[in-house]
PDB file of C-alpha atoms in Angstrom:
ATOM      1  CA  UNK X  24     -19.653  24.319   6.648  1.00 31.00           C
ATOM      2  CA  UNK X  25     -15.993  22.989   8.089  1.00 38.00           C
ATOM      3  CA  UNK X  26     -13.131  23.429   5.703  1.00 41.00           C
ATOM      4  CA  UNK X  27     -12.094  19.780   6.014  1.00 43.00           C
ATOM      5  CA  UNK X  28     -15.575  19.293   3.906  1.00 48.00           C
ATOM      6  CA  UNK X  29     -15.076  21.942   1.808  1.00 52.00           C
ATOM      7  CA  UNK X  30     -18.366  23.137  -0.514  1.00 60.00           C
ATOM      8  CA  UNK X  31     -19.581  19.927  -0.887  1.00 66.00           C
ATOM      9  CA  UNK X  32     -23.419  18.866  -1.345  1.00 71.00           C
ATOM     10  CA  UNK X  33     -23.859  17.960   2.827  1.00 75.00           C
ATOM     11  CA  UNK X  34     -25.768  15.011   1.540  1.00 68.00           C
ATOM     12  CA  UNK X  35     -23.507  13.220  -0.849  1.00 78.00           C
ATOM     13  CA  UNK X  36     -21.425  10.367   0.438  1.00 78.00           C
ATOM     14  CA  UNK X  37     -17.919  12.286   0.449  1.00 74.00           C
ATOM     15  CA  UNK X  38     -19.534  14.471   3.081  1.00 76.00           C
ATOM     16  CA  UNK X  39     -20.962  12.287   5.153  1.00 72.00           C
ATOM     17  CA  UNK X  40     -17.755  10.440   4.945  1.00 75.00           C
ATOM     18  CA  UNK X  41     -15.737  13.059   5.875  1.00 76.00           C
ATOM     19  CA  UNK X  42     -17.555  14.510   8.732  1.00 76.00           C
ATOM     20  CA  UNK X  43     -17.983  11.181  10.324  1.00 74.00           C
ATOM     21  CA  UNK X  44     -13.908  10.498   9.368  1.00 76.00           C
ATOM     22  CA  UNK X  45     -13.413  14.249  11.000  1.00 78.00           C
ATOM     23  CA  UNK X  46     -15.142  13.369  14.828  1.00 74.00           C
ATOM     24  CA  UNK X  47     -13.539   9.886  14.839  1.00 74.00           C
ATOM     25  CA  UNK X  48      -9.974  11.534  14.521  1.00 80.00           C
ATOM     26  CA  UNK X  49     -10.553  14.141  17.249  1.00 73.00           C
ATOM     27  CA  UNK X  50     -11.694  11.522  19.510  1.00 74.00           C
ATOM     28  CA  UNK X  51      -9.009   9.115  18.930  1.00 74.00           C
ATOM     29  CA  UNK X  52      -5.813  11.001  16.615  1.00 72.00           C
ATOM     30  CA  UNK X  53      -3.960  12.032  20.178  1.00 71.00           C
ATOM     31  CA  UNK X  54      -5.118   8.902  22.670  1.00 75.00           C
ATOM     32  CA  UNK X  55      -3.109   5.865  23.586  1.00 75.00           C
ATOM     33  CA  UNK X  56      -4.446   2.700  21.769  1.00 73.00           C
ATOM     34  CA  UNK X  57      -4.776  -0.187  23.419  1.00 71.00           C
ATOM     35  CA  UNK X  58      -7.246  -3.495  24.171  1.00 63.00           C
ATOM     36  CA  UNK X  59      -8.692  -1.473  27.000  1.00 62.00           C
ATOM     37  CA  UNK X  60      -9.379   1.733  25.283  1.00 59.00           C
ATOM     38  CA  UNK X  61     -11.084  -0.539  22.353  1.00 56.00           C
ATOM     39  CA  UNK X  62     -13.297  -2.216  24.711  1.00 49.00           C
ATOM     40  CA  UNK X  63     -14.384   1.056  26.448  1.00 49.00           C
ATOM     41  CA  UNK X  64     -14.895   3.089  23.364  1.00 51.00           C
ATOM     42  CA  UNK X  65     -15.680   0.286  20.990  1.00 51.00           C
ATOM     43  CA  UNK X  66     -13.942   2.750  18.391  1.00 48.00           C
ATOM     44  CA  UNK X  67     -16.879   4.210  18.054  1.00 48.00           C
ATOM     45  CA  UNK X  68     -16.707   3.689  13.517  1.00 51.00           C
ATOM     46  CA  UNK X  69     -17.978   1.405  11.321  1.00 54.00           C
ATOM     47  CA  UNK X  70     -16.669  -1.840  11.814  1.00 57.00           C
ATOM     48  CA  UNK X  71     -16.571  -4.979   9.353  1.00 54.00           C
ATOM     49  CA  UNK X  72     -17.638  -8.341   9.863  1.00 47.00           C
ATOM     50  CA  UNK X  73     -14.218  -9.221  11.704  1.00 59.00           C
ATOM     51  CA  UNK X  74     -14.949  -6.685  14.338  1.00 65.00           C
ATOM     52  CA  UNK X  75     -12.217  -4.248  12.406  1.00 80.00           C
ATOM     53  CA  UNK X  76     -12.614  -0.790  11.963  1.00 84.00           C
ATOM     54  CA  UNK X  77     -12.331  -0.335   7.954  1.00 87.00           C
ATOM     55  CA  UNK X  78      -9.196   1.296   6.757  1.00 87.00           C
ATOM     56  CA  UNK X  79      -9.916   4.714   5.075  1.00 89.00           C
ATOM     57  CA  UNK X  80     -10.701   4.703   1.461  1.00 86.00           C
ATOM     58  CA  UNK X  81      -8.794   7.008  -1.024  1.00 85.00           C
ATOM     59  CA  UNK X  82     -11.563   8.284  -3.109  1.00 83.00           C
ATOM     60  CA  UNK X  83     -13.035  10.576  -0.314  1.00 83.00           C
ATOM     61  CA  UNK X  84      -9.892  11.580   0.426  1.00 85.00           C
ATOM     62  CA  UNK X  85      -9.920  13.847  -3.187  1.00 76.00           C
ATOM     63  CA  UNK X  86      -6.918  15.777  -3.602  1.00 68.00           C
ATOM     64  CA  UNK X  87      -4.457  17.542  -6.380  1.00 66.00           C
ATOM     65  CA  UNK X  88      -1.479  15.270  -6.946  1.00 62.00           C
ATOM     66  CA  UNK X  89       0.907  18.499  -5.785  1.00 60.00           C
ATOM     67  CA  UNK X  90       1.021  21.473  -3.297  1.00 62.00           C
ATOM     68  CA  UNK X  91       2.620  24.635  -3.723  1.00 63.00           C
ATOM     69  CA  UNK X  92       5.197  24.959  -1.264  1.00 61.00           C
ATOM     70  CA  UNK X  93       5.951  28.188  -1.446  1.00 54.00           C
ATOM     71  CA  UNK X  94       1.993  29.454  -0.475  1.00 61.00           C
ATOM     72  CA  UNK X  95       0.692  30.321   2.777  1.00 55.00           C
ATOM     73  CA  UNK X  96      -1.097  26.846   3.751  1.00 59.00           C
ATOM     74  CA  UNK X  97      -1.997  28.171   7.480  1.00 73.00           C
ATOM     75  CA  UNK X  98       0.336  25.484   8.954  1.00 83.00           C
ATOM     76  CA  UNK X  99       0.802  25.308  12.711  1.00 86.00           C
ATOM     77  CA  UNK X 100       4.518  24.495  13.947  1.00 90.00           C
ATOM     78  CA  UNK X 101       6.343  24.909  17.037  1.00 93.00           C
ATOM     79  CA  UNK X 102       8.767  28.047  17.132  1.00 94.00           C
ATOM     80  CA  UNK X 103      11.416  25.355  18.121  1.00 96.00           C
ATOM     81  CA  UNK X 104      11.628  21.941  18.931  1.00 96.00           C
ATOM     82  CA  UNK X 105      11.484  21.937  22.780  1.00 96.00           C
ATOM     83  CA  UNK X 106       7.829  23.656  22.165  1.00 96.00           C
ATOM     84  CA  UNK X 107       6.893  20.370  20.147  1.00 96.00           C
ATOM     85  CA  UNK X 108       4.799  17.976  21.742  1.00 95.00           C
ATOM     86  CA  UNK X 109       5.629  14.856  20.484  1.00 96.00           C
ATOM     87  CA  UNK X 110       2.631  13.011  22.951  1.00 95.00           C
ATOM     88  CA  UNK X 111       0.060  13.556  21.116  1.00 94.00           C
ATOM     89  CA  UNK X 112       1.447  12.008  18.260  1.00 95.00           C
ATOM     90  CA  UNK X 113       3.095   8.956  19.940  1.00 96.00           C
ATOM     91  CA  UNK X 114       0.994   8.675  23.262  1.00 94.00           C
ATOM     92  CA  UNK X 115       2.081   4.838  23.547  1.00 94.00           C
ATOM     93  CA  UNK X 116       6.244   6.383  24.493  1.00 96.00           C
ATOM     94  CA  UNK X 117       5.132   8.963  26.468  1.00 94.00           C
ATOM     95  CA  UNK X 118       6.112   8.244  30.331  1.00 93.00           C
ATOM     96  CA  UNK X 119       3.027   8.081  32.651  1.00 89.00           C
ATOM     97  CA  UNK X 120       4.698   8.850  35.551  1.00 92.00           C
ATOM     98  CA  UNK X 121       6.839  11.494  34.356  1.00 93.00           C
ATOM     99  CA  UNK X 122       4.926  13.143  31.455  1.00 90.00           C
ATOM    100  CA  UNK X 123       8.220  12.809  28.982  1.00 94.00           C
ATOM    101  CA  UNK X 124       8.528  11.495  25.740  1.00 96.00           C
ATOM    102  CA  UNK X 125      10.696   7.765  26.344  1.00 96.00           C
ATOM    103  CA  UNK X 126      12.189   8.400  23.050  1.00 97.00           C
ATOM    104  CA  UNK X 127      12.496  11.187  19.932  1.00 97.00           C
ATOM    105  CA  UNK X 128      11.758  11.268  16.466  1.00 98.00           C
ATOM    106  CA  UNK X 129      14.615   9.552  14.452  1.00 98.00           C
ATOM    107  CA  UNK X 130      13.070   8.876  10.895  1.00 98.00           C
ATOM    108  CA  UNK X 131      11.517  11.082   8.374  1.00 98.00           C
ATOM    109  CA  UNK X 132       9.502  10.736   5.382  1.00 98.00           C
ATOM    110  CA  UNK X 133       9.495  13.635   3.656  1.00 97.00           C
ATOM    111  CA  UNK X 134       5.936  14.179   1.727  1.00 94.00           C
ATOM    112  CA  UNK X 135       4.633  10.918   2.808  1.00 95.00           C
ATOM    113  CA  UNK X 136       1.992  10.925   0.333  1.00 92.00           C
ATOM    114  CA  UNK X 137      -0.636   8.117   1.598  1.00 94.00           C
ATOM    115  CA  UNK X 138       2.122   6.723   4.514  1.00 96.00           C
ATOM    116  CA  UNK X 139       2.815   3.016   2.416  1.00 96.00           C
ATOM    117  CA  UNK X 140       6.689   3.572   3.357  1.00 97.00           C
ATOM    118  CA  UNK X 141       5.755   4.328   7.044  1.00 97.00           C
ATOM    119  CA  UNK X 142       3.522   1.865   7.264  1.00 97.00           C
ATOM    120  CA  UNK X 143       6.186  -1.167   5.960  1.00 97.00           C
ATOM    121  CA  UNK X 144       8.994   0.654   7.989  1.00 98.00           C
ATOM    122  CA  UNK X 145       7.378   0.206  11.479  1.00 97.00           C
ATOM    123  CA  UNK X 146       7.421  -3.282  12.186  1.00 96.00           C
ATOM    124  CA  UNK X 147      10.908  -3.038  10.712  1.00 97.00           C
ATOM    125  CA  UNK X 148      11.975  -0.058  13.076  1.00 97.00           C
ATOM    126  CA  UNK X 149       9.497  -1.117  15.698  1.00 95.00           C
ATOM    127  CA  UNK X 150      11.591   1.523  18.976  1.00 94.00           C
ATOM    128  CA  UNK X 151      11.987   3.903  16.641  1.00 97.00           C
ATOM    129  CA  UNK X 152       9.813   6.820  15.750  1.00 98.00           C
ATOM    130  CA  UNK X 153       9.091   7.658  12.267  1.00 98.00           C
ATOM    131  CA  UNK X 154       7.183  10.656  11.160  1.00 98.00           C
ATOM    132  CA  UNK X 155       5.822  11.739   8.078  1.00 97.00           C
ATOM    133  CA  UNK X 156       5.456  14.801   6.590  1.00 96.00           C
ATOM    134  CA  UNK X 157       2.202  16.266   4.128  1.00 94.00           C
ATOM    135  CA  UNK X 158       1.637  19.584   2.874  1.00 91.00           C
ATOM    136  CA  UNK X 159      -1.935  18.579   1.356  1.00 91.00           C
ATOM    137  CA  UNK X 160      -4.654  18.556   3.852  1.00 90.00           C
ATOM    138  CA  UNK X 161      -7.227  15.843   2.705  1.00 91.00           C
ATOM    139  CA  UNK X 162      -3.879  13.142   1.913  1.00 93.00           C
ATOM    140  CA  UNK X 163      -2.930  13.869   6.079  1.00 94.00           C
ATOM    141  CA  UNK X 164      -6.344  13.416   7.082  1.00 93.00           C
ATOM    142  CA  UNK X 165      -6.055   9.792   4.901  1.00 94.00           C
ATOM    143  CA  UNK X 166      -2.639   8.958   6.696  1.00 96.00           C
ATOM    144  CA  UNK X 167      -4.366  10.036  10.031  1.00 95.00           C
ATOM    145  CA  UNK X 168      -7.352   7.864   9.705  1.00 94.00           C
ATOM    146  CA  UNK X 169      -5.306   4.782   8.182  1.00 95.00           C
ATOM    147  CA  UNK X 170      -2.921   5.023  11.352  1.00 96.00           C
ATOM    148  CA  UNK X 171      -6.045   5.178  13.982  1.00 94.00           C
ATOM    149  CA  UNK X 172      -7.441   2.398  11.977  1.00 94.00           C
ATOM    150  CA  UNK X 173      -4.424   0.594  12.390  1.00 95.00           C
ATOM    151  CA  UNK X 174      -3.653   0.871  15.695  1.00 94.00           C
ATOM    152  CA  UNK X 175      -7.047  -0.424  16.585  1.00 92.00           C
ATOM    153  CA  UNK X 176      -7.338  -3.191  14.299  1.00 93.00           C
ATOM    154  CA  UNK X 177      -3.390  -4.159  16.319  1.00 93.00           C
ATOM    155  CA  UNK X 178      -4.092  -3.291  19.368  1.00 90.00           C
ATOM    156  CA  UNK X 179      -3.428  -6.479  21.198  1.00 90.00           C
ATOM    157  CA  UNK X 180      -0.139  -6.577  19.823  1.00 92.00           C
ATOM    158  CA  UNK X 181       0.469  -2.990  20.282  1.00 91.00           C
ATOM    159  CA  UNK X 182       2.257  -2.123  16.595  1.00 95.00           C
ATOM    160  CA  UNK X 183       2.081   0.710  14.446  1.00 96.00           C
ATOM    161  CA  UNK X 184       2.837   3.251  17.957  1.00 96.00           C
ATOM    162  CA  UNK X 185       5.739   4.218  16.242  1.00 97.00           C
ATOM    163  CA  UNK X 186       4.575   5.905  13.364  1.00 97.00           C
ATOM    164  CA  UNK X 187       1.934   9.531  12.989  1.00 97.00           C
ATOM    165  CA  UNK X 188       2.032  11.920  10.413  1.00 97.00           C
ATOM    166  CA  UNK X 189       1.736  15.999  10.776  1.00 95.00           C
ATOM    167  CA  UNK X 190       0.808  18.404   8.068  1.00 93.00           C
ATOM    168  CA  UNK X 191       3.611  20.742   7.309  1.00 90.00           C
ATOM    169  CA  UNK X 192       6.034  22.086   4.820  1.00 92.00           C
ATOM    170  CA  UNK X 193       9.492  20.652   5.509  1.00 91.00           C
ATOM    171  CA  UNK X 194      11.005  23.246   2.467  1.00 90.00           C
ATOM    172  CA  UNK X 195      10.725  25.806   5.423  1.00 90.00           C
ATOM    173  CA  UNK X 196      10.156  24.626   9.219  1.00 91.00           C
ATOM    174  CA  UNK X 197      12.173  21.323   9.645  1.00 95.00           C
ATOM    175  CA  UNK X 198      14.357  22.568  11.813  1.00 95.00           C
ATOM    176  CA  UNK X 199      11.435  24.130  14.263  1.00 95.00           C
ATOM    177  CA  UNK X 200      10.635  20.222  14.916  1.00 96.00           C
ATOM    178  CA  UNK X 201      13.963  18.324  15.069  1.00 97.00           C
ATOM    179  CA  UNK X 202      17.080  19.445  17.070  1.00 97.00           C
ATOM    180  CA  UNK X 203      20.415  19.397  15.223  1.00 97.00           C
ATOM    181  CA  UNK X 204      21.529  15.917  14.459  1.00 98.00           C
ATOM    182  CA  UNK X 205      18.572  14.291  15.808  1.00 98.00           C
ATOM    183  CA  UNK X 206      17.691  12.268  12.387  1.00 98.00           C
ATOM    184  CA  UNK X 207      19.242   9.231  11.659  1.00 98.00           C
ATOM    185  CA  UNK X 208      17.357   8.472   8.047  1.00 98.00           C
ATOM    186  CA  UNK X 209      15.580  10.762   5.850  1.00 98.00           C
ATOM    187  CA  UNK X 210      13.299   9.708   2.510  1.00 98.00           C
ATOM    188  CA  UNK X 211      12.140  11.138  -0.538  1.00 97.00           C
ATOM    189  CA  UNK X 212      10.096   9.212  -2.413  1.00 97.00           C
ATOM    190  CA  UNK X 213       8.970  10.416  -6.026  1.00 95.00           C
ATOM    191  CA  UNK X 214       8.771  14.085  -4.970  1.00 93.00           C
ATOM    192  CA  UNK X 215       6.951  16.898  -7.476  1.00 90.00           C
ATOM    193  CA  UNK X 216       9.343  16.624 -10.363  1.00 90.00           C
ATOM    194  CA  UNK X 217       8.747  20.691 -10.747  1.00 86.00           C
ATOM    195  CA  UNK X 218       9.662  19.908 -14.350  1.00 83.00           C
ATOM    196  CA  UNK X 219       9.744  23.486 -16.096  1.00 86.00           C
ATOM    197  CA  UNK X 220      12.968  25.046 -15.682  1.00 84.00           C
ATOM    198  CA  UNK X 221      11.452  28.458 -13.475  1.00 84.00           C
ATOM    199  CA  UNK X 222      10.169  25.873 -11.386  1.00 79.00           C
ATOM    200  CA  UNK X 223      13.425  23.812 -10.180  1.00 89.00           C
ATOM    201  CA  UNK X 224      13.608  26.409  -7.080  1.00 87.00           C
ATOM    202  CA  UNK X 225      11.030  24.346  -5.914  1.00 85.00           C
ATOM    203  CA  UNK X 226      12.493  21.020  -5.850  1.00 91.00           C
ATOM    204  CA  UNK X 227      12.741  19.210  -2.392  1.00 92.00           C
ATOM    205  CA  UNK X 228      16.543  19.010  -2.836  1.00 94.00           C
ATOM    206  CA  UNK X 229      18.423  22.741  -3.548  1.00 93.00           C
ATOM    207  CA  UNK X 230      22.064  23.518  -2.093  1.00 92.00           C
ATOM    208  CA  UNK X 231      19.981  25.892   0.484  1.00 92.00           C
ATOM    209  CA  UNK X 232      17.811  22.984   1.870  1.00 95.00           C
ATOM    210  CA  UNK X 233      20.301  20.333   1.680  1.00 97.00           C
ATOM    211  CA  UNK X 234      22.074  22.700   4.985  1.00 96.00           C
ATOM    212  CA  UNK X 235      18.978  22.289   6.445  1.00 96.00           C
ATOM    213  CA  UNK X 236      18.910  18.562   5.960  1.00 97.00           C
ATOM    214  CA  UNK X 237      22.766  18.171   7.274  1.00 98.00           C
ATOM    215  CA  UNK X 238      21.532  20.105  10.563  1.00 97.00           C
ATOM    216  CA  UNK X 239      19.213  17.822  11.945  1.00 98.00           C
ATOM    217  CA  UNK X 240      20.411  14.891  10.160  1.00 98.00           C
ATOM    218  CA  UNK X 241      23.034  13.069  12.599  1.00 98.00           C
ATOM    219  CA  UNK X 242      26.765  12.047  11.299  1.00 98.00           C
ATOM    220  CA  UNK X 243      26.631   9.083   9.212  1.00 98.00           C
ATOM    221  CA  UNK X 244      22.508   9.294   8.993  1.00 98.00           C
ATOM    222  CA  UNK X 245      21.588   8.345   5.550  1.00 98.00           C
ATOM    223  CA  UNK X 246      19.111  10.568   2.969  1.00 98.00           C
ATOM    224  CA  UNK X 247      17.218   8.209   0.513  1.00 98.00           C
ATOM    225  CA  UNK X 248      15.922   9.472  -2.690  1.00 98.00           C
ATOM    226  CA  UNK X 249      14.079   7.395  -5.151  1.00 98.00           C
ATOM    227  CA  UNK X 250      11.863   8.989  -8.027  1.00 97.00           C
ATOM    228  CA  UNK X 251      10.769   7.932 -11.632  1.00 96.00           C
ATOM    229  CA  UNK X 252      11.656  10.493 -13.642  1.00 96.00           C
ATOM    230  CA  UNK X 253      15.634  10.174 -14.620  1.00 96.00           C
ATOM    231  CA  UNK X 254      15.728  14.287 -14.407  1.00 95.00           C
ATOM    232  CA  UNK X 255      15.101  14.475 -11.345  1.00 96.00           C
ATOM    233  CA  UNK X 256      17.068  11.832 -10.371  1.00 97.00           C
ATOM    234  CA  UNK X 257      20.123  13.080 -12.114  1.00 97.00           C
ATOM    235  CA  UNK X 258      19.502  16.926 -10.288  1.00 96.00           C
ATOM    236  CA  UNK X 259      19.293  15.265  -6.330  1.00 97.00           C
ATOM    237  CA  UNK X 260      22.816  13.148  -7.625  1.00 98.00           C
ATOM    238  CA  UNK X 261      24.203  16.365  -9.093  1.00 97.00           C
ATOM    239  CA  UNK X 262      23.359  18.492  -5.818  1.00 97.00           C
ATOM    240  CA  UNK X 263      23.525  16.396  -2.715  1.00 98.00           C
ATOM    241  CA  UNK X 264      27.104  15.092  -4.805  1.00 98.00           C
ATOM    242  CA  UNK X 265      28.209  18.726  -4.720  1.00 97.00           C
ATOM    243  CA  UNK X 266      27.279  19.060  -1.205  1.00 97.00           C
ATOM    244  CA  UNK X 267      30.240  19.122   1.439  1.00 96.00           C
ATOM    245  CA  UNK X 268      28.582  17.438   3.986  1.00 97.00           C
ATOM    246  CA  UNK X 269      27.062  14.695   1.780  1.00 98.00           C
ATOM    247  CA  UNK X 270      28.690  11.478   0.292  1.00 98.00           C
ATOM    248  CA  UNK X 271      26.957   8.851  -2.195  1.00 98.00           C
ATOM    249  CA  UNK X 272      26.782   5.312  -1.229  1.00 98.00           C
ATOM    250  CA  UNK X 273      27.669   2.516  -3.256  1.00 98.00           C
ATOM    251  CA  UNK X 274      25.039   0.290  -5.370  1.00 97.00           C
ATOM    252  CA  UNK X 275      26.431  -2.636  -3.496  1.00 98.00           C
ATOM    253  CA  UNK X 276      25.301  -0.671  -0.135  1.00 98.00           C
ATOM    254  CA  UNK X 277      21.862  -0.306  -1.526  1.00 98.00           C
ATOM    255  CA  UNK X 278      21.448  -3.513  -2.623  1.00 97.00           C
ATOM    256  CA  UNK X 279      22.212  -4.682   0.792  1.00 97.00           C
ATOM    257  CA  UNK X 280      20.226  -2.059   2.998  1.00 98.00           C
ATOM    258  CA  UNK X 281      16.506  -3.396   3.979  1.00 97.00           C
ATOM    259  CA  UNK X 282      15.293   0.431   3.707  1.00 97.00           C
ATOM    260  CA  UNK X 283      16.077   0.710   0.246  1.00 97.00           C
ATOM    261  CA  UNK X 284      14.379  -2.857  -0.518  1.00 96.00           C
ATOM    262  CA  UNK X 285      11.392  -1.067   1.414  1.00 96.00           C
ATOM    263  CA  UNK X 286      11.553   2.421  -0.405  1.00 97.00           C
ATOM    264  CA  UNK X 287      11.507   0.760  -3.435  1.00 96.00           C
ATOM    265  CA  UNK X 288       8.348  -1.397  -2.851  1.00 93.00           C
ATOM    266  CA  UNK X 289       6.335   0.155  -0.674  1.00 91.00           C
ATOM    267  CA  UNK X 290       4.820   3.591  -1.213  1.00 91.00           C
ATOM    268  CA  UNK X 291       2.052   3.857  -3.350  1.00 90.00           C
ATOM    269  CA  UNK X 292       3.728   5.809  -5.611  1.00 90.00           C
ATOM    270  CA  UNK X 293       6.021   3.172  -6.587  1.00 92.00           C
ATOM    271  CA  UNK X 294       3.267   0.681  -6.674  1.00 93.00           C
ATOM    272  CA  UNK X 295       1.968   2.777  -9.964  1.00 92.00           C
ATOM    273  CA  UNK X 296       5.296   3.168 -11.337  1.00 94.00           C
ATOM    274  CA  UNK X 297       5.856  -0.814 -11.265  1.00 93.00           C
ATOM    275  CA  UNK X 298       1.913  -1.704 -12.405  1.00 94.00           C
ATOM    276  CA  UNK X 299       2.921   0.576 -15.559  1.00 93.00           C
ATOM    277  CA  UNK X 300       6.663  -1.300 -15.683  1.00 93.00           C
ATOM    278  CA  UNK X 301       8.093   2.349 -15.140  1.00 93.00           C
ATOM    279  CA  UNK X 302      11.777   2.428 -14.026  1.00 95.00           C
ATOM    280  CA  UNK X 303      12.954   3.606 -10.656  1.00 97.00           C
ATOM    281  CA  UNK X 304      15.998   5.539  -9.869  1.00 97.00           C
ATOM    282  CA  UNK X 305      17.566   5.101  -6.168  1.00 98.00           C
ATOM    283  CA  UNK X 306      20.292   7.362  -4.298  1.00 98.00           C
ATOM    284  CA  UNK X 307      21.794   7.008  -1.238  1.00 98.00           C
ATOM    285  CA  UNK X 308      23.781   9.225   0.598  1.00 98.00           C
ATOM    286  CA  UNK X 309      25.414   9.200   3.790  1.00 98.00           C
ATOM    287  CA  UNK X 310      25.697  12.350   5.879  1.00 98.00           C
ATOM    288  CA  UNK X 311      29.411  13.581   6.754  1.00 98.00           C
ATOM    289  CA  UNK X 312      31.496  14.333   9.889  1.00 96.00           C
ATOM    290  CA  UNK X 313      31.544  18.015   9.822  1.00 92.00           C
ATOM    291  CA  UNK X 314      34.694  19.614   8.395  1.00 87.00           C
ATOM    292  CA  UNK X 315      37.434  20.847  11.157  1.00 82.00           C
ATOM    293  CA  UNK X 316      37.832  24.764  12.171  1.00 81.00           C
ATOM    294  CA  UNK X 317      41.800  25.480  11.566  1.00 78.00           C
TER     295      UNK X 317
END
């Protein structure tokens, strides 16, 4: 059978699920959602009593809590970012007459997990385009589906355009999707702790990847960590403080910035950590003017 449905009995409900999940997304993942599309196709999925198409559930979406980032996943990515095609993921800016995207990718979400920060940062950043980024394969599909159910169950009103999600692994190709200094926020939200010591090389934030993260991250652009466990915490301070091109924001600018109000409240990740009265631990830091050549 399909990879997305795996060995599976091809009678259980997971399967049937999936498979139904899987020809819904082809048919709709790269269109243009609007009131006349909706009316045409009739979004051709289950539906509730409201006439909405039901947002995906989690628990056929079955998937380890972490991905290795340094194994071959078979991900597809552009050799550079002129060969990325940015319609299919945000049809709704794409010019009609033209062909050309109206605007470019300016916020990331780094491992979006299930898309909760995306999700509360649209209506927020409603002309800006915010992508998210998964390495796991059955957590994109979720983040997929929720967005197409989304865009349906709003498509009067026309939100939620702004936001997709791509499988990839931003520890290696970010900069074959964004140009340099095309970012103006970047989040990580409760990434893979990686707690034994062998395993710190593969953290989300190293000295390596935080050049990466200065490239296409614009002057003044802001990266937002927030995690649970204080360790972690204390190694993104330690590095992205150490960093040349990085500088930490005050608690009085956090307090203050809607993002980190959303950051804090919104993934589902955080959710958990409040439901078991966990603490959370916040960074900010603002990206520097690059040093002058003498």
């Amino acid at each position: 059978m399909r990879a997305a449905s795996g060995n599976m009995d091809p009678n259980s409900k997971r399967f049937i699920y999936r498979v139904n999940k899987e020809e819904n997304r082809k048919e709709l993942k790269h269109v243009k959602i609007d009131e006349s599309s909706v009316i045409k196709s009739d979004i051709s999925t289950k539906k509730n009593k409201k006439n909405k198409m039901e947002l995906p559930k989690k628990k056929y979406y079955r998937q380890r809590a972490h991905s290795n980032p340094f194994s071959d996943h078979q991900l597809e990515y552009p050799s550079c970012p002129e060969d990325m095609d940015w319609s299919k993921l945000y049809p709704a800016f794409k010019d009609e007459n033209s062909g050309e995207m109206t605007k470019e990718v300016t916020i990331a979400d780094i491992g979006c997990g299930f898309g909760g920060l995306m999700i509360d940062l649209s209506p927020a950043f409603p002309q800006q385009l915010i992508l998210g980024m998964e390495i796991r394969v059955q957590v994109t599909n979720y983040v997929e589906d929720r967005i197409i159910a989304l865009r349906s169950n709003h498509a009067k009103e026309q939100t939620y355009q702004n936001i997709n999600v791509l499988r990839g692994n931003a520890m290696k190709f970010l900069p074959n999707f964004f140009h340099k200094a095309q970012l103006s926020k970047m989040f990580f939200c409760f990434p893979d702790p990686h707690f034994k010591q062998r395993k710190h090389k593969a953290r989300i934030v190293t000295n390596t990847l935080l050049s990466e993260y200065a490239y296409v991250l614009k002057e003044g652009g802001i990266i937002y960590t927030i995690t649970d466990v204080e360790d972690l915490h204390n190694w993104m301070v330690k590095h992205l403080t150490e960093h040349p091109l990085f500088e930490r924001l005050s608690k009085e600018w956090e307090a203050n910035d809607k993002c980190v109000e959303i950051m804090t409240n919104a993934t589902e990740e955080g959710k958990k950590v409040a439901r078991k009265q966990g603490s959370k631990f916040v960074a900010c830091f603002k990206r520097l003017p690059n040093p002058e050549i003498i």
